[in-house]
Amino acid sequence: MRTLWQHCHAATMAQGSYSIIEDAAIVSSAGLIEWIGPRGELPTLEIDRTVDLNGAWVTPGLIDCHTHAVFGGNRSGEFEQRLQGVSYAEIAAQGGGIASTVRATRAASEDALFASARQRVQALMRDGVTAIEIKSGYGLDLANERKMLRVVRRLAEELPVAVRATCLAAHALPPEYAGRADDYIAHICDEMLPALAEEGLVDAVDAFCEHLAFSPDQVERVFIKARELGLPVKLHAEQLSSLHGSSLAARYQALSADHLEFMTEDDAIAMAKAGTVAVLLPGAFYFLRETQLPPMDALRRHGVRIALASDLNPGTSPGLSLRLMLNMGCTLFRMTPEEALAGVTLHAAMALGLGASHGSLEPGKAADFVAWRIERPADLAYWLGGDLPKRIVRMGHEISN
Ligand code: NIG
Ligand code: FE
């Protein structure tokens, strides 16, 4: 089935810039983009179906490359505490924070986790998201990490969205390993990762490198095991302090290093050399009322690719709109709307290892795109969330939203 989509303008995001085609035509077939260009140059092809997009702006489907969308409970009580002046780190030290979501996630059934995550992923999809990464990391033992990752796989089966599953067993120290972080890391490397990888539940491995989580040495042991298992790595790095986790991630050719507010220029140089994407998370920056900005100039100067994501999670970023993150990337981090859009399309695809197949409108890539009823591409970063009129196409088929 070959479909022609016409009467539209396209921001193709090829090479990470708008690369605008006015009065564009797109031909999709077998779930892929077969041809895209100015309508006047459309080659002679046998077309089965023509769709009139009524002057819409077409962009690649949005990609949320960093979420913790599967979790039990929520932490609005901690939000209230933080508003009264208690810090994220203090709450964590008192047994709240990630540990409280671990308790709620362990207590929840797989079906209950699926039902709540499904709603959150659907909220993101209504905002034009056609691909998403979801991390484990609230189970912290084999059975519960497996439960979370099975939910992630099930979301991919039941929703029209591409899903990448990341194992974040090294997110926090589970209570049964209190005072024995090295033993927990050994357990991750010797038992959890091999088993979960063997079951086909893991596409990438992540860790949280921070004083209140794991040291660079401990993270490196997880990376060595991931490499042995043939899995790419990512890292939560430099969110609250500078431990040079992002340089470590670059040494292991990480797909991405994420957060990065406290990274240094040398970290940026290392990431640029390795092709490691910088995933910025303005929702967490905003929600924790942080003040240290990621070093945008250094990232740009050294040519590090910059992605933006929701970091959807119950503690630091209960964000259900990726477009809101576009706005925050611009207002809080001083990104341009064009950089922000590249950050949720091509660069987000690269942060997931999907750069060859997703993230821009180019022949041979997935026919995942959104036709927005907007006046210009910058409108996507301009509105503060809300429901923009749009048509969403995944693998060449329109999905309802
Ligand atoms: O990306 N930084 C660590 N992990 C999450 C927060 C998880 C939580 O607080 O539940 C983040 O911000
Ligand atoms: Fe995160």
Coordinates of C-alpha atoms and ligand atoms in Angstrom, one line a residue:
M1 CA 0.0 0.0 0.0
R2 CA 1.6 3.2 -1.2
T3 CA 0.2 6.5 0.4
L4 CA 0.8 10.0 -0.8
W5 CA 0.6 12.7 1.8
Q6 CA 0.4 16.2 0.4
H7 CA -0.6 19.8 0.8
C8 CA 1.8 20.3 3.7
H9 CA 5.1 21.8 4.6
A10 CA 7.8 19.7 6.2
A11 CA 10.5 20.3 8.8
T12 CA 12.5 17.2 7.9
M13 CA 15.1 17.6 10.7
A14 CA 17.7 16.0 8.4
Q15 CA 21.1 16.6 9.9
G16 CA 19.4 18.1 13.0
S17 CA 18.2 21.4 11.4
Y18 CA 14.7 22.3 10.2
S19 CA 15.6 21.6 6.5
I20 CA 12.3 22.9 5.5
I21 CA 10.4 21.8 2.4
E22 CA 7.6 24.1 1.5
D23 CA 4.6 22.5 -0.3
A24 CA 6.0 19.1 0.3
A25 CA 4.8 15.6 -0.6
I26 CA 5.6 12.4 1.2
V27 CA 5.2 8.9 -0.1
S28 CA 5.1 6.1 2.4
S29 CA 5.0 2.4 1.7
A30 CA 5.5 -0.7 3.9
G31 CA 5.8 1.5 7.0
L32 CA 8.7 3.5 5.6
I33 CA 9.2 6.9 3.8
E34 CA 9.8 6.0 0.2
W35 CA 10.1 9.6 -1.1
I36 CA 9.9 13.1 0.3
G37 CA 10.4 16.4 -1.5
P38 CA 8.7 19.4 -3.1
R39 CA 5.4 18.3 -4.5
G40 CA 6.3 19.7 -7.9
E41 CA 9.1 17.1 -8.1
L42 CA 7.1 14.1 -7.2
P43 CA 8.2 11.2 -9.4
T44 CA 5.6 9.1 -11.3
L45 CA 4.6 6.3 -8.9
E46 CA 1.5 4.2 -8.6
I47 CA -0.3 5.6 -5.6
D48 CA -3.0 3.6 -3.8
R49 CA -4.2 6.4 -1.5
T50 CA -3.8 10.2 -1.3
V51 CA -4.2 12.1 2.0
D52 CA -4.7 15.9 2.0
L53 CA -3.0 17.4 5.0
N54 CA -4.6 20.9 4.5
G55 CA -1.5 23.0 4.9
A56 CA -0.2 21.3 8.1
W57 CA 3.4 21.3 9.1
V58 CA 4.9 17.8 9.2
T59 CA 7.7 16.9 11.6
P60 CA 9.2 13.6 12.5
G61 CA 7.2 11.9 15.3
L62 CA 8.5 13.1 18.6
I63 CA 10.9 10.8 20.5
D64 CA 11.0 10.8 24.3
C65 CA 14.5 9.3 24.9
H66 CA 14.5 9.3 28.7
T67 CA 11.6 8.2 30.9
H68 CA 10.8 6.3 34.0
A69 CA 7.2 5.8 33.0
V70 CA 6.6 2.6 34.9
F71 CA 6.3 3.0 38.6
G72 CA 4.0 2.4 41.6
G73 CA 2.4 5.2 43.7
N74 CA 3.4 8.8 43.4
R75 CA 5.4 11.4 45.4
S76 CA 3.2 14.4 45.6
G77 CA 3.7 14.3 49.4
E78 CA 7.4 14.8 48.9
F79 CA 6.7 17.6 46.5
E80 CA 4.9 19.3 49.4
Q81 CA 7.9 18.7 51.7
R82 CA 10.3 20.1 49.2
L83 CA 8.2 23.2 48.9
Q84 CA 8.7 23.6 52.6
G85 CA 12.4 23.6 52.1
V86 CA 13.5 20.0 52.5
S87 CA 15.9 19.0 49.7
Y88 CA 15.7 16.1 47.3
A89 CA 18.9 14.7 48.8
E90 CA 17.6 15.1 52.4
I91 CA 14.4 13.3 51.5
A92 CA 16.4 10.5 49.9
A93 CA 18.6 10.2 53.1
Q94 CA 15.4 9.9 55.2
G95 CA 14.4 6.8 53.2
G96 CA 12.1 8.7 50.9
G97 CA 12.8 9.6 47.3
I98 CA 13.6 6.7 44.9
A99 CA 13.3 4.2 47.9
S100 CA 9.7 5.1 48.4
T101 CA 8.9 4.5 44.8
V102 CA 10.7 1.2 45.1
R103 CA 8.5 0.2 47.9
A104 CA 5.3 1.1 45.9
T105 CA 6.6 -0.6 42.8
R106 CA 7.5 -3.8 44.5
A107 CA 4.1 -3.9 46.1
A108 CA 2.3 -3.4 42.8
S109 CA 1.2 -6.2 40.5
E110 CA 2.4 -6.4 36.9
D111 CA -1.1 -5.6 35.7
A112 CA -1.4 -2.6 38.0
L113 CA 1.9 -1.2 36.8
F114 CA 0.9 -1.8 33.2
A115 CA -2.4 0.0 33.6
S116 CA -0.9 3.1 35.2
A117 CA 2.1 3.3 32.8
R118 CA -0.2 2.9 29.9
Q119 CA -2.1 6.0 30.8
R120 CA 1.1 8.0 31.1
V121 CA 2.5 6.8 27.8
Q122 CA -0.8 7.6 26.2
A123 CA -0.6 11.1 27.5
L124 CA 2.9 11.5 25.9
M125 CA 1.5 10.0 22.7
R126 CA -1.3 12.5 22.5
D127 CA 1.5 15.1 22.4
G128 CA 2.9 13.6 19.2
V129 CA 5.3 11.0 20.7
T130 CA 5.8 8.0 18.4
A131 CA 8.9 6.5 20.1
I132 CA 9.8 6.3 23.8
E133 CA 12.5 4.9 26.0
I134 CA 11.4 3.5 29.4
K135 CA 13.8 2.5 32.2
S136 CA 13.4 0.0 35.0
G137 CA 15.1 1.0 38.3
Y138 CA 12.3 1.0 40.8
G139 CA 12.5 -2.8 41.4
L140 CA 16.1 -3.2 42.4
D141 CA 16.0 -7.0 42.6
L142 CA 15.8 -9.5 39.9
A143 CA 12.1 -10.3 40.2
N144 CA 10.9 -6.7 40.4
E145 CA 13.3 -5.4 37.7
R146 CA 12.0 -8.2 35.5
K147 CA 8.4 -7.2 36.3
M148 CA 9.0 -3.6 35.3
L149 CA 10.8 -4.6 32.0
R150 CA 8.0 -7.0 31.1
V151 CA 5.6 -4.1 31.5
V152 CA 7.8 -2.1 29.1
R153 CA 7.7 -4.9 26.5
R154 CA 3.9 -5.2 26.9
L155 CA 3.5 -1.4 26.4
A156 CA 5.3 -1.9 23.1
E157 CA 2.9 -4.7 22.1
E158 CA -0.3 -3.0 23.0
L159 CA 0.3 0.6 22.0
P160 CA 1.2 2.0 18.6
V161 CA 4.6 3.4 19.7
A162 CA 8.2 2.2 19.4
V163 CA 9.6 1.4 22.8
R164 CA 13.2 0.9 23.9
A165 CA 13.7 -0.8 27.3
T166 CA 16.6 0.3 29.5
C167 CA 17.8 -1.6 32.6
L168 CA 18.5 0.8 35.4
A169 CA 19.1 -1.7 38.2
A170 CA 22.0 0.6 39.3
H171 CA 19.5 3.4 40.2
A172 CA 19.7 3.3 44.0
L173 CA 20.8 0.9 46.7
P174 CA 17.9 -1.4 47.7
P175 CA 17.3 -1.6 51.5
E176 CA 18.5 -5.3 51.7
Y177 CA 22.0 -4.1 50.6
A178 CA 22.2 -1.1 52.9
G179 CA 25.9 -0.4 53.5
R180 CA 26.9 -2.9 50.9
A181 CA 26.9 -1.0 47.6
D182 CA 29.7 -3.1 46.1
D183 CA 27.9 -6.3 46.8
Y184 CA 24.8 -4.9 45.1
I185 CA 26.8 -3.9 42.0
A186 CA 28.3 -7.5 42.0
H187 CA 24.7 -8.9 42.2
I188 CA 23.7 -6.7 39.2
C189 CA 26.7 -7.8 37.2
D190 CA 26.6 -11.5 38.1
E191 CA 22.9 -12.2 38.3
M192 CA 20.5 -9.5 37.2
L193 CA 21.9 -8.2 33.9
P194 CA 22.8 -11.6 32.5
A195 CA 19.4 -13.0 33.3
L196 CA 17.4 -10.0 32.1
A197 CA 19.5 -9.8 28.9
E198 CA 19.0 -13.5 28.3
E199 CA 15.3 -13.0 28.5
G200 CA 15.4 -10.4 25.8
L201 CA 14.1 -7.7 28.1
V202 CA 17.0 -5.2 27.8
D203 CA 18.0 -2.9 24.9
A204 CA 20.4 -0.7 26.9
V205 CA 21.9 -0.4 30.4
D206 CA 21.8 2.8 32.5
A207 CA 23.1 3.8 36.0
F208 CA 22.9 6.7 38.3
C209 CA 26.3 8.2 39.0
E210 CA 26.0 10.5 42.0
H211 CA 27.0 10.8 45.6
L212 CA 23.6 9.6 46.7
A213 CA 23.7 6.7 44.3
F214 CA 26.8 5.0 42.7
S215 CA 30.5 6.0 42.3
P216 CA 32.2 6.1 38.9
D217 CA 34.1 2.9 39.8
Q218 CA 30.9 1.1 40.6
V219 CA 29.3 2.4 37.4
E220 CA 32.3 1.2 35.4
R221 CA 31.8 -2.3 36.6
V222 CA 28.2 -2.2 35.3
F223 CA 29.5 -0.8 32.0
I224 CA 32.1 -3.6 31.7
K225 CA 29.3 -6.2 32.2
A226 CA 27.0 -4.5 29.7
R227 CA 29.8 -4.5 27.1
E228 CA 30.4 -8.2 27.7
L229 CA 26.7 -8.8 27.1
G230 CA 26.8 -6.7 23.9
L231 CA 24.5 -4.0 25.3
P232 CA 25.0 -0.3 24.8
V233 CA 25.2 2.0 27.9
K234 CA 23.8 5.4 29.0
L235 CA 24.3 7.3 32.3
H236 CA 22.6 9.7 34.7
A237 CA 25.5 11.9 35.2
E238 CA 26.4 15.3 36.7
Q239 CA 22.8 16.0 37.9
L240 CA 23.6 17.2 41.4
S241 CA 27.5 17.3 41.4
S242 CA 30.5 16.8 39.2
L243 CA 31.9 13.2 39.3
H244 CA 32.8 13.2 35.6
G245 CA 30.4 10.3 34.9
S246 CA 29.9 11.8 31.5
S247 CA 33.6 11.3 30.6
L248 CA 33.3 7.8 31.9
A249 CA 30.2 7.2 29.7
A250 CA 32.1 8.6 26.7
R251 CA 35.0 6.1 27.4
Y252 CA 32.4 3.3 27.0
Q253 CA 30.9 4.9 23.8
A254 CA 27.7 5.5 25.7
L255 CA 24.7 6.3 23.5
S256 CA 24.0 9.2 25.9
A257 CA 24.8 10.9 29.1
D258 CA 21.8 12.6 30.7
H259 CA 21.1 15.6 33.0
L260 CA 24.6 17.1 32.9
E261 CA 24.1 20.4 34.7
F262 CA 27.4 20.0 36.5
M263 CA 29.5 18.7 33.6
T264 CA 32.8 20.4 32.7
E265 CA 34.3 21.5 29.4
D266 CA 36.5 18.4 29.4
D267 CA 33.5 16.2 29.8
A268 CA 32.0 17.9 26.7
I269 CA 35.1 17.3 24.7
A270 CA 35.1 13.6 25.6
M271 CA 31.4 13.2 24.7
A272 CA 31.9 15.0 21.4
K273 CA 34.8 12.6 20.5
A274 CA 32.8 9.6 21.4
G275 CA 29.6 10.7 19.7
T276 CA 27.7 10.4 23.0
V277 CA 24.5 12.5 22.9
A278 CA 23.8 15.0 25.7
V279 CA 20.3 14.4 26.9
L280 CA 19.0 17.5 28.8
L281 CA 16.1 17.2 31.2
P282 CA 14.6 20.6 31.9
G283 CA 11.6 19.1 33.7
A284 CA 13.8 17.8 36.5
F285 CA 15.8 21.0 36.6
Y286 CA 12.6 23.0 36.9
F287 CA 10.8 20.6 39.4
L288 CA 13.8 20.5 41.7
R289 CA 14.2 24.2 41.4
E290 CA 17.9 23.8 40.4
T291 CA 20.0 26.8 39.5
Q292 CA 23.1 25.3 37.9
L293 CA 22.5 25.4 34.1
P294 CA 24.0 22.8 31.8
P295 CA 27.0 24.3 29.9
M296 CA 25.2 25.0 26.6
D297 CA 28.1 27.0 25.1
A298 CA 30.6 24.2 25.7
L299 CA 28.2 21.6 24.3
R300 CA 27.7 23.7 21.2
R301 CA 31.3 24.7 20.8
H302 CA 32.5 21.1 20.8
G303 CA 29.6 19.9 18.6
V304 CA 28.0 17.6 21.1
R305 CA 24.5 16.5 19.9
I306 CA 21.9 17.7 22.3
A307 CA 18.6 15.9 23.0
L308 CA 15.7 16.8 25.3
A309 CA 13.5 14.4 27.2
S310 CA 10.7 14.4 29.7
D311 CA 12.5 12.3 32.4
L312 CA 8.9 11.4 33.3
N313 CA 9.2 10.0 36.9
P314 CA 7.4 10.4 40.2
G315 CA 10.2 12.2 42.1
T316 CA 11.9 14.8 39.9
S317 CA 9.8 15.3 36.8
P318 CA 6.1 14.3 36.7
G319 CA 6.1 15.6 33.1
L320 CA 3.4 14.2 30.8
S321 CA 4.1 16.6 27.8
L322 CA 7.3 16.4 25.7
R323 CA 6.2 19.7 24.0
L324 CA 6.3 21.4 27.4
M325 CA 9.9 20.2 27.6
L326 CA 10.6 22.0 24.3
N327 CA 9.4 25.2 25.8
M328 CA 11.5 24.6 29.0
G329 CA 14.6 23.8 26.9
C330 CA 14.2 27.2 25.3
T331 CA 13.2 29.3 28.3
L332 CA 15.3 27.6 31.0
F333 CA 18.4 26.4 29.0
R334 CA 18.3 29.0 26.2
M335 CA 18.0 26.5 23.4
T336 CA 16.6 27.8 20.1
P337 CA 13.2 26.2 19.0
E338 CA 15.1 24.6 16.2
E339 CA 17.7 23.0 18.6
A340 CA 14.8 21.9 20.8
L341 CA 13.0 20.2 18.0
A342 CA 16.2 18.4 16.9
G343 CA 16.5 17.4 20.5
V344 CA 13.2 15.5 20.5
T345 CA 13.6 14.1 16.9
L346 CA 17.0 13.2 15.3
H347 CA 19.2 13.6 18.4
A348 CA 16.7 11.8 20.6
A349 CA 16.8 8.9 18.0
M350 CA 20.6 8.9 18.3
A351 CA 20.4 8.8 22.1
L352 CA 18.5 5.5 21.6
G353 CA 20.7 4.1 18.9
L354 CA 17.9 4.6 16.4
G355 CA 19.5 7.4 14.4
A356 CA 19.6 5.3 11.2
S357 CA 15.9 4.5 11.2
H358 CA 14.1 7.3 13.1
G359 CA 14.2 11.0 14.0
S360 CA 14.1 12.7 10.6
L361 CA 11.9 12.6 7.5
E362 CA 14.2 10.9 4.9
P363 CA 13.7 8.1 2.5
G364 CA 14.3 4.7 4.1
K365 CA 13.4 5.9 7.6
A366 CA 10.2 4.9 9.5
A367 CA 7.1 6.7 8.3
D368 CA 6.5 8.1 11.8
F369 CA 5.4 11.7 11.6
V370 CA 3.0 14.3 12.9
A371 CA 1.1 16.8 10.8
W372 CA 0.5 19.8 13.1
R373 CA -2.0 22.5 12.5
I374 CA 0.5 25.3 13.4
E375 CA 1.8 28.4 11.6
R376 CA 5.5 27.6 11.8
P377 CA 7.7 25.0 13.5
A378 CA 8.7 27.3 16.4
D379 CA 5.0 27.1 17.5
L380 CA 5.8 23.6 18.9
A381 CA 8.2 25.2 21.5
Y382 CA 6.1 28.3 22.0
W383 CA 2.8 26.9 23.4
L384 CA 3.1 25.7 27.1
G385 CA 1.8 22.2 26.5
G386 CA -1.9 21.9 25.8
D387 CA -3.4 19.8 23.0
L388 CA -2.4 21.1 19.6
P389 CA -4.6 19.9 16.7
K390 CA -2.6 17.3 14.8
R391 CA -2.7 14.0 12.9
I392 CA -0.2 11.3 14.0
V393 CA 1.2 8.7 11.6
R394 CA 3.1 5.7 12.8
M395 CA 4.6 3.3 10.3
G396 CA 2.6 4.9 7.5
H397 CA -0.8 4.5 9.4
E398 CA -2.7 7.3 11.0
I399 CA -3.4 6.6 14.7
S400 CA -6.1 8.2 16.7
N401 CA -5.2 10.7 19.4
Ligands
NIG1 O1 16.2 11.1 36.3 N1 18.3 10.9 38.8 C1 17.8 9.9 39.0 N2 16.7 9.4 38.6 C2 15.6 10.1 38.3 C3 14.8 10.4 39.5 C4 14.1 9.3 40.0 C5 13.3 9.6 41.2 O2 13.5 10.5 42.0 O3 12.4 8.7 41.4 C6 15.9 11.3 37.4 O4 15.8 12.5 37.8
FE2 FE 16.1 9.9 34.9

